[in-house]
mmCIF file of C-alpha atoms and ligand atoms in Angstrom:
data_model
loop_
_atom_site.group_PDB
_atom_site.id
_atom_site.type_symbol
_atom_site.label_atom_id
_atom_site.label_comp_id
_atom_site.label_asym_id
_atom_site.label_seq_id
_atom_site.Cartn_x
_atom_site.Cartn_y
_atom_site.Cartn_z
ATOM 1 C CA MET Y 130 -28.138 -17.135 -7.291
ATOM 2 C CA ASP Y 131 -25.440 -15.316 -9.064
ATOM 3 C CA SER Y 132 -21.775 -15.449 -8.055
ATOM 4 C CA ILE Y 133 -20.268 -12.301 -6.692
ATOM 5 C CA ARG Y 134 -17.658 -11.897 -9.770
ATOM 6 C CA LYS Y 135 -21.041 -12.159 -11.992
ATOM 7 C CA GLY Y 136 -22.810 -9.528 -9.784
ATOM 8 C CA LEU Y 137 -19.700 -6.976 -10.119
ATOM 9 C CA ARG Y 138 -19.404 -7.645 -13.949
ATOM 10 C CA SER Y 139 -23.242 -6.921 -14.370
ATOM 11 C CA GLY Y 140 -23.120 -3.911 -12.281
ATOM 12 C CA ASP Y 141 -25.499 -5.234 -9.299
ATOM 13 C CA ILE Y 142 -22.276 -5.175 -6.999
ATOM 14 C CA GLU Y 143 -19.816 -2.135 -6.740
ATOM 15 C CA LYS Y 144 -16.909 -2.074 -4.805
ATOM 16 C CA ASP Y 145 -16.359 1.075 -2.742
ATOM 17 C CA THR Y 146 -13.410 2.967 -2.140
ATOM 18 C CA TYR Y 147 -12.411 0.574 0.983
ATOM 19 C CA GLU Y 148 -13.153 -2.233 -1.314
ATOM 20 C CA ARG Y 149 -16.067 -3.196 0.389
ATOM 21 C CA LEU Y 150 -18.818 -5.047 -1.476
ATOM 22 C CA THR Y 151 -22.135 -2.780 -1.721
ATOM 23 C CA CYS Y 152 -25.518 -3.318 -3.457
ATOM 24 C CA SER Y 153 -25.635 -0.702 -6.470
ATOM 25 C CA SER Y 154 -29.471 -0.281 -6.181
ATOM 26 C CA CYS Y 155 -29.331 0.328 -2.417
ATOM 27 C CA GLY Y 156 -25.792 1.493 -1.976
ATOM 28 C CA ASP Y 157 -26.081 -0.619 1.470
ATOM 29 C CA GLU Y 158 -23.013 -2.653 2.316
ATOM 30 C CA LEU Y 159 -23.375 -6.409 1.716
ATOM 31 C CA GLY Y 160 -23.633 -8.702 4.734
ATOM 32 C CA THR Y 161 -22.091 -11.989 4.955
ATOM 33 C CA LYS Y 162 -24.062 -14.929 5.666
ATOM 34 C CA ASN Y 163 -22.642 -18.656 6.298
ATOM 35 C CA ASP Y 164 -25.230 -21.008 5.541
ATOM 36 C CA PRO Y 165 -24.150 -24.685 5.971
ATOM 37 C CA ASP Y 166 -26.480 -25.776 3.201
ATOM 38 C CA GLU Y 167 -24.794 -23.626 0.919
ATOM 39 C CA ILE Y 168 -21.565 -24.190 -0.606
ATOM 40 C CA GLY Y 169 -19.191 -21.223 0.080
ATOM 41 C CA ILE Y 170 -20.073 -17.722 1.580
ATOM 42 C CA VAL Y 171 -23.500 -16.009 0.596
ATOM 43 C CA ARG Y 172 -23.422 -12.259 0.599
ATOM 44 C CA HIS Y 173 -26.581 -10.373 0.880
ATOM 45 C CA CYS Y 174 -27.921 -7.006 0.547
ATOM 46 C CA PRO Y 175 -29.624 -5.790 3.768
ATOM 47 C CA GLY Y 176 -31.971 -3.537 1.806
ATOM 48 C CA CYS Y 177 -33.553 -5.610 -1.104
ATOM 49 C CA GLY Y 178 -32.516 -9.102 0.049
ATOM 50 C CA GLU Y 179 -30.322 -9.853 -3.249
ATOM 51 C CA GLN Y 180 -27.816 -12.778 -2.192
ATOM 52 C CA TRP Y 181 -24.737 -13.305 -3.984
ATOM 53 C CA ARG Y 182 -22.435 -16.431 -3.738
ATOM 54 C CA LYS Y 183 -18.539 -16.324 -2.981
ATOM 55 C CA ILE Y 184 -16.884 -19.067 -4.844
ATOM 56 C CA GLY Y 185 -13.528 -20.433 -4.297
HETATM 57 ZN ZN1 ZN W 145 -29.907 -3.601 -2.376
#
């Protein structure tokens, strides 16, 4: 799973005018998932199911 930082850098994720993270392919706002099995917070796109991890 890529980090959010990497997703932003590669253009897979964009920030809208309200600083919300959105999926570049779908334009959907990313949801937040707090999975106890994963380290940190996982953001996911409800459109395509892509996931990015927030580190730190
Ligand atoms: Zn998407």
